mmCIF file of C-alpha atoms in Angstrom:
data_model
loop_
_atom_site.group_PDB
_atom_site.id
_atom_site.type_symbol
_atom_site.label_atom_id
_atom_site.label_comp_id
_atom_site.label_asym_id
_atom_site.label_seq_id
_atom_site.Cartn_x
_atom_site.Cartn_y
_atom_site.Cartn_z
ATOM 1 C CA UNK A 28 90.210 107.110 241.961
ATOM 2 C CA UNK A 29 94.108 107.732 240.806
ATOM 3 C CA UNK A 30 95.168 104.777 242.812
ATOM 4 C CA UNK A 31 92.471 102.400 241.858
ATOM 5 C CA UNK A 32 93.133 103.193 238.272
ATOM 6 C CA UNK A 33 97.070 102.946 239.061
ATOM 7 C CA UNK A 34 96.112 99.389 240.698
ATOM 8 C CA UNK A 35 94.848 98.205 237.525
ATOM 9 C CA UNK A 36 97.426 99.710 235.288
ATOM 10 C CA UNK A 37 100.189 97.354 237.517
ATOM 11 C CA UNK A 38 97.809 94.318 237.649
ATOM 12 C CA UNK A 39 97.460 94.797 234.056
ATOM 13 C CA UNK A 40 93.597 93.976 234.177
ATOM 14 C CA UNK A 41 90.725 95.304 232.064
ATOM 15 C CA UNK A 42 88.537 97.708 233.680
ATOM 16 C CA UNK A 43 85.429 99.085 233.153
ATOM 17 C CA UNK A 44 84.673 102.615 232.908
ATOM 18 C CA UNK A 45 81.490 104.571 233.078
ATOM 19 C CA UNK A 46 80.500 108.059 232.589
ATOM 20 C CA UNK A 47 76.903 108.253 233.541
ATOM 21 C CA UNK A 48 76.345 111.699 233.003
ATOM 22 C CA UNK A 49 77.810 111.866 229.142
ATOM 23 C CA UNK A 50 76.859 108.199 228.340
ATOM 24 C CA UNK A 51 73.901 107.181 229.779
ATOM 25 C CA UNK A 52 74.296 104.214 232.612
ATOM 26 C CA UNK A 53 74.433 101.383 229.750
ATOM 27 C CA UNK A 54 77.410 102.679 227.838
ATOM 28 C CA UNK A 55 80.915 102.133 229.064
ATOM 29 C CA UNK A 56 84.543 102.067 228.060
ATOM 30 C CA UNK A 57 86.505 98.715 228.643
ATOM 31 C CA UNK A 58 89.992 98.249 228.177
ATOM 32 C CA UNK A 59 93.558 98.027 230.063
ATOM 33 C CA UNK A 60 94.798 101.482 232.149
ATOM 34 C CA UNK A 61 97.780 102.565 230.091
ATOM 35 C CA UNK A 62 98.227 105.707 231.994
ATOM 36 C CA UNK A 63 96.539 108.141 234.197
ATOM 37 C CA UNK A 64 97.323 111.625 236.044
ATOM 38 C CA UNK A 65 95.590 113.509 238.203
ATOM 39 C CA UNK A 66 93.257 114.984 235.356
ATOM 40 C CA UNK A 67 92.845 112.381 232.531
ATOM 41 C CA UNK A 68 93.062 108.515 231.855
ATOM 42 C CA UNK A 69 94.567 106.748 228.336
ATOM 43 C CA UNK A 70 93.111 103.346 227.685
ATOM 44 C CA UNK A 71 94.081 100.638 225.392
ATOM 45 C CA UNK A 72 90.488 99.453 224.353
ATOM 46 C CA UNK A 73 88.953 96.160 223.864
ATOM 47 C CA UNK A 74 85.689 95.823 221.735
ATOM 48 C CA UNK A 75 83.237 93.628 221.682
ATOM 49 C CA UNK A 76 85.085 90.987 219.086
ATOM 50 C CA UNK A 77 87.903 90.889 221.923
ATOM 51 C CA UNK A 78 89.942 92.623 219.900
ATOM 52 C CA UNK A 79 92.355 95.616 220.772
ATOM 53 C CA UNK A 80 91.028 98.258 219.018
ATOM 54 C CA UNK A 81 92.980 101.766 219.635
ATOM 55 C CA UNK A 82 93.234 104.233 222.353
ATOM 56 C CA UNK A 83 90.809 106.298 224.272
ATOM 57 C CA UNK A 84 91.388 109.303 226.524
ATOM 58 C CA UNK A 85 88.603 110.040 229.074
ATOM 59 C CA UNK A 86 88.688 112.947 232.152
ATOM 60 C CA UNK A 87 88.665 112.048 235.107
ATOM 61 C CA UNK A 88 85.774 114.327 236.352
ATOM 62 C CA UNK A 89 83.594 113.017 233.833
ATOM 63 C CA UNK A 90 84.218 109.363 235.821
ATOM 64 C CA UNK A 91 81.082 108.394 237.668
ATOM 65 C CA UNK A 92 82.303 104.645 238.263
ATOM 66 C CA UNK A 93 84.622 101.952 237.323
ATOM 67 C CA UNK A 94 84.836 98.104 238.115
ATOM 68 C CA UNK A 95 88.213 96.677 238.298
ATOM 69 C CA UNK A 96 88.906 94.441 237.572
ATOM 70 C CA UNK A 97 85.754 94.446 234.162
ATOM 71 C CA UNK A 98 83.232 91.888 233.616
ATOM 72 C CA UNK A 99 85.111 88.525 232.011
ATOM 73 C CA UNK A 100 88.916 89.534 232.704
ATOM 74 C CA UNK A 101 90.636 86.446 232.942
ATOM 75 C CA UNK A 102 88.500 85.331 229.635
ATOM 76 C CA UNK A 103 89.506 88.231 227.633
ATOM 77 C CA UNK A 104 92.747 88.041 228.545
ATOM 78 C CA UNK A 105 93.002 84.583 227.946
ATOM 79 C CA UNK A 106 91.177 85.276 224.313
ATOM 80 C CA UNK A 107 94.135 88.213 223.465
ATOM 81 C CA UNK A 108 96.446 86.188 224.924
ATOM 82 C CA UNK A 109 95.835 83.294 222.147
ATOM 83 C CA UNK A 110 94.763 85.681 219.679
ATOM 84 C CA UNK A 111 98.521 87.042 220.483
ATOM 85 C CA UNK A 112 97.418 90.259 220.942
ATOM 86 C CA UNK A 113 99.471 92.664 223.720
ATOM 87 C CA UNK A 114 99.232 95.932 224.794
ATOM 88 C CA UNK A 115 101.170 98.457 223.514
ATOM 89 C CA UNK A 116 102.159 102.138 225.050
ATOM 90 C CA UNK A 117 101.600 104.729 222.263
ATOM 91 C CA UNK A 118 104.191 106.564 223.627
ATOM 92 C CA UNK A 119 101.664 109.749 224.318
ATOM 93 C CA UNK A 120 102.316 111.645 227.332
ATOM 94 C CA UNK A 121 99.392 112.758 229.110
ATOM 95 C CA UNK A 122 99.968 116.380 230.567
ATOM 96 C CA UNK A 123 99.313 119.511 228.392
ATOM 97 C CA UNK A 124 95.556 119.205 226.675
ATOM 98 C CA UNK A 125 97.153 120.950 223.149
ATOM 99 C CA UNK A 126 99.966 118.791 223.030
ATOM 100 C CA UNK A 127 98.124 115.867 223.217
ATOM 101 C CA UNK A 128 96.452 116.804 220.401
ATOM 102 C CA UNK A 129 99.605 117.821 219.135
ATOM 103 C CA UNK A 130 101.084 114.375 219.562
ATOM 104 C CA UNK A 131 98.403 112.499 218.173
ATOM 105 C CA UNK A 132 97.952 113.660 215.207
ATOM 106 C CA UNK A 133 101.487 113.688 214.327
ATOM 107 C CA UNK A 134 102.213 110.512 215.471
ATOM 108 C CA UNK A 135 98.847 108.494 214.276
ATOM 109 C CA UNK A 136 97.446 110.853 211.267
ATOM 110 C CA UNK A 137 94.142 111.039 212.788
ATOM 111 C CA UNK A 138 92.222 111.769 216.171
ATOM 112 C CA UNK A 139 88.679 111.441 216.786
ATOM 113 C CA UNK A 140 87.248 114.454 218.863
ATOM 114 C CA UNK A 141 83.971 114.156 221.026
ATOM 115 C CA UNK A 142 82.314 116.995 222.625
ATOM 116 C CA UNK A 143 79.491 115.990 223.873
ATOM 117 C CA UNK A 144 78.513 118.533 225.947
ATOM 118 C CA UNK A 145 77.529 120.497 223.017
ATOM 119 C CA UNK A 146 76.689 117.646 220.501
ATOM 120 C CA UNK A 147 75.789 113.992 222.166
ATOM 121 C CA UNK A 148 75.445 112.332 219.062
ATOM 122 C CA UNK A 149 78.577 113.490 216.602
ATOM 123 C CA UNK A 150 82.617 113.976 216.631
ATOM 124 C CA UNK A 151 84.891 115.281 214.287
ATOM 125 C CA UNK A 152 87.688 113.188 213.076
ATOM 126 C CA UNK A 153 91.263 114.781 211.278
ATOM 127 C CA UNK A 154 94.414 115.955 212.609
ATOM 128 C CA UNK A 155 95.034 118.903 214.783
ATOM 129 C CA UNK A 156 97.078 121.548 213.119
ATOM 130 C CA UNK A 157 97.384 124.210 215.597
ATOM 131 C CA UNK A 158 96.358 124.607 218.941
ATOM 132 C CA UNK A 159 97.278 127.092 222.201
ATOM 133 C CA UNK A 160 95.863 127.133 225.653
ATOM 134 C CA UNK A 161 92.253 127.468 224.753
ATOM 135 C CA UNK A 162 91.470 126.592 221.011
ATOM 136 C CA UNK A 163 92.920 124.445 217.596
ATOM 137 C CA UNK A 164 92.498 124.032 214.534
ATOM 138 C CA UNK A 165 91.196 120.969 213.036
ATOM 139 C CA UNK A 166 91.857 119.602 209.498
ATOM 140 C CA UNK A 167 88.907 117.448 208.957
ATOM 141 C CA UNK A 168 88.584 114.183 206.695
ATOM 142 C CA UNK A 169 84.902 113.169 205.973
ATOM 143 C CA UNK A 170 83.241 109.745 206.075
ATOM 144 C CA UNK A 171 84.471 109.335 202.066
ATOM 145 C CA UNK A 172 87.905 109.122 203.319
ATOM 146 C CA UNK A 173 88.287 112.756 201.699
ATOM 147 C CA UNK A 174 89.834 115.791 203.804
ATOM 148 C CA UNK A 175 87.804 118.704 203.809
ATOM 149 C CA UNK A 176 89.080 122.030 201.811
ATOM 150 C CA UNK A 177 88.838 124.103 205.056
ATOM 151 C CA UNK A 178 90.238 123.885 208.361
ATOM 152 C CA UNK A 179 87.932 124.612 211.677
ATOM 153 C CA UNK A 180 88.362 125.925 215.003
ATOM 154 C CA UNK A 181 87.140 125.008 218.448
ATOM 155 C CA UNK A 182 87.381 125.242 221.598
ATOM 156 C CA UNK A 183 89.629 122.846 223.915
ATOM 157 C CA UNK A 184 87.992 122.528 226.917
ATOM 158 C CA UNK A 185 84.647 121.584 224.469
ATOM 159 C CA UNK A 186 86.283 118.068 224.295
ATOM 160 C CA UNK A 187 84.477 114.954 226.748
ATOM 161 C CA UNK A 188 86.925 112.053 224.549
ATOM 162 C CA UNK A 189 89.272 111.828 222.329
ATOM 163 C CA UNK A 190 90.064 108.543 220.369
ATOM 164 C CA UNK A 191 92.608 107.411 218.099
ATOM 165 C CA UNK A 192 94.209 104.555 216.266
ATOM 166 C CA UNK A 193 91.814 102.918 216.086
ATOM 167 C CA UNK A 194 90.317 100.277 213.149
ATOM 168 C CA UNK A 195 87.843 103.225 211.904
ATOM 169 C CA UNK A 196 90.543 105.578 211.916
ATOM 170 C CA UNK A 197 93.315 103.462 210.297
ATOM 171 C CA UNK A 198 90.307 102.560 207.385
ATOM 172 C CA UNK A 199 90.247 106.483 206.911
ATOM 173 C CA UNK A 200 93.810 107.231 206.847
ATOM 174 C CA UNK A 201 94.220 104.256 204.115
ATOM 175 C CA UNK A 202 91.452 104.565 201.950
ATOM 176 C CA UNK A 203 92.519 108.401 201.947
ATOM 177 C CA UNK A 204 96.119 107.118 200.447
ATOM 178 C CA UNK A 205 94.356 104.991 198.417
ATOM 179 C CA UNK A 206 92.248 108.453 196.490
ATOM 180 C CA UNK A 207 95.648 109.645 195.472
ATOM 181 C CA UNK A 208 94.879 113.403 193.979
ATOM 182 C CA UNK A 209 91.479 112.703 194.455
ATOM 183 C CA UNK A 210 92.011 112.822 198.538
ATOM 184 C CA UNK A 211 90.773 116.101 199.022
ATOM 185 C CA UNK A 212 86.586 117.231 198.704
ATOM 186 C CA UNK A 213 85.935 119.131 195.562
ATOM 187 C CA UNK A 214 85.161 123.004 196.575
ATOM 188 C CA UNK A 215 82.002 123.140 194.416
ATOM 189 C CA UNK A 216 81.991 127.497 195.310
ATOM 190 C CA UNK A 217 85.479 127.375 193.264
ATOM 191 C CA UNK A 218 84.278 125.586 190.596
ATOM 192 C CA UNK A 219 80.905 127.754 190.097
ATOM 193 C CA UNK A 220 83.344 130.600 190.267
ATOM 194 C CA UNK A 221 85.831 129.611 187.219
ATOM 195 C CA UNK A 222 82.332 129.086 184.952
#
């Protein structure tokens, strides 16, 4: 499968990728091979406007199938293309699982984290602050655009995907500039507590 995803990655087509197991067989990932190793893939994606729309790192045991080169290449290329629109390398070098996370979240502000193993229908979303070979620690920001007061730990081999800069992400990180003092939740137990 490393070669065939290699292929694509020097073609520079979209492919296709499904994980059957995790996803179902009518959700898939589409988008151009930026790189790949022996254990995990990074993808530049494409959504459904035709649109780049940030990165996405999958496993490549959780692979059942790709098509390379996807469904409408040469048209979505073509609509990027005019649209202007090239791929671009984040510069995050796949190896170590921690330092990934690392990487990420210092060079993008946020990472979206999917373990879906555990829970099929929910990620968290923040910046990793620590990690080591088996767990980190996650600063969380909440659908308000606010971080959370407390950080939380998991475990790093819990994780199916991890996505970031992306539009959803980037709409976090600025509306969370955008709060000012205000950018952090409100601990409601140390309020109560001062009454």
């Amino acid at each position: 499968m490393l070669i065939e995803l290699e292929k694509a990655q020097t073609r520079n087509n979209l492919v296709r990728i499904f994980r059957e197991e995790l996803d179902g067989p009518d959700n898939w990932s589409d988008g151009f091979i930026i790189d790949a190793n022996e254990d995990m893939v990074l993808l530049q994606l494409v959504d459904d406007s035709i649109r780049l729309n940030g990165y996405q790192i999958l496993f490549l045991e959780d692979i059942s199938d790709f098509v390379h080169p996807a469904p409408f290449n040469d048209f979505q290329k073509k609509v990027l293309e005019l649209r202007e629109e090239e791929t671009q390398n984040p510069e995050i070098e796949l190896g170590d699982l921690s330092q990934v996370l690392l990487d990420i979240s210092e060079d993008f502000g946020l990472v979206t984290l999917h373990r879906e193993e555990l829970e099929s229908d929910s990620c968290e979303i923040g910046r990793v602050i620590k990690a080591d070979e088996v767990s980190f620690e996650l600063e969380e920001i909440g659908s308000d655009a606010r971080w959370f007061d407390e950080t939380y730990e998991y475990d790093l081999y819990d994780i199916t995907r991890i996505e970031f800069g992306g539009a959803y992400e980037e709409a976090l990180l600025l509306v969370n500039d955008d709060l000012g003092e205000d950018s952090y939740e409100l601990n409601t137990s140390l309020e109560e507590s001062e009454l």
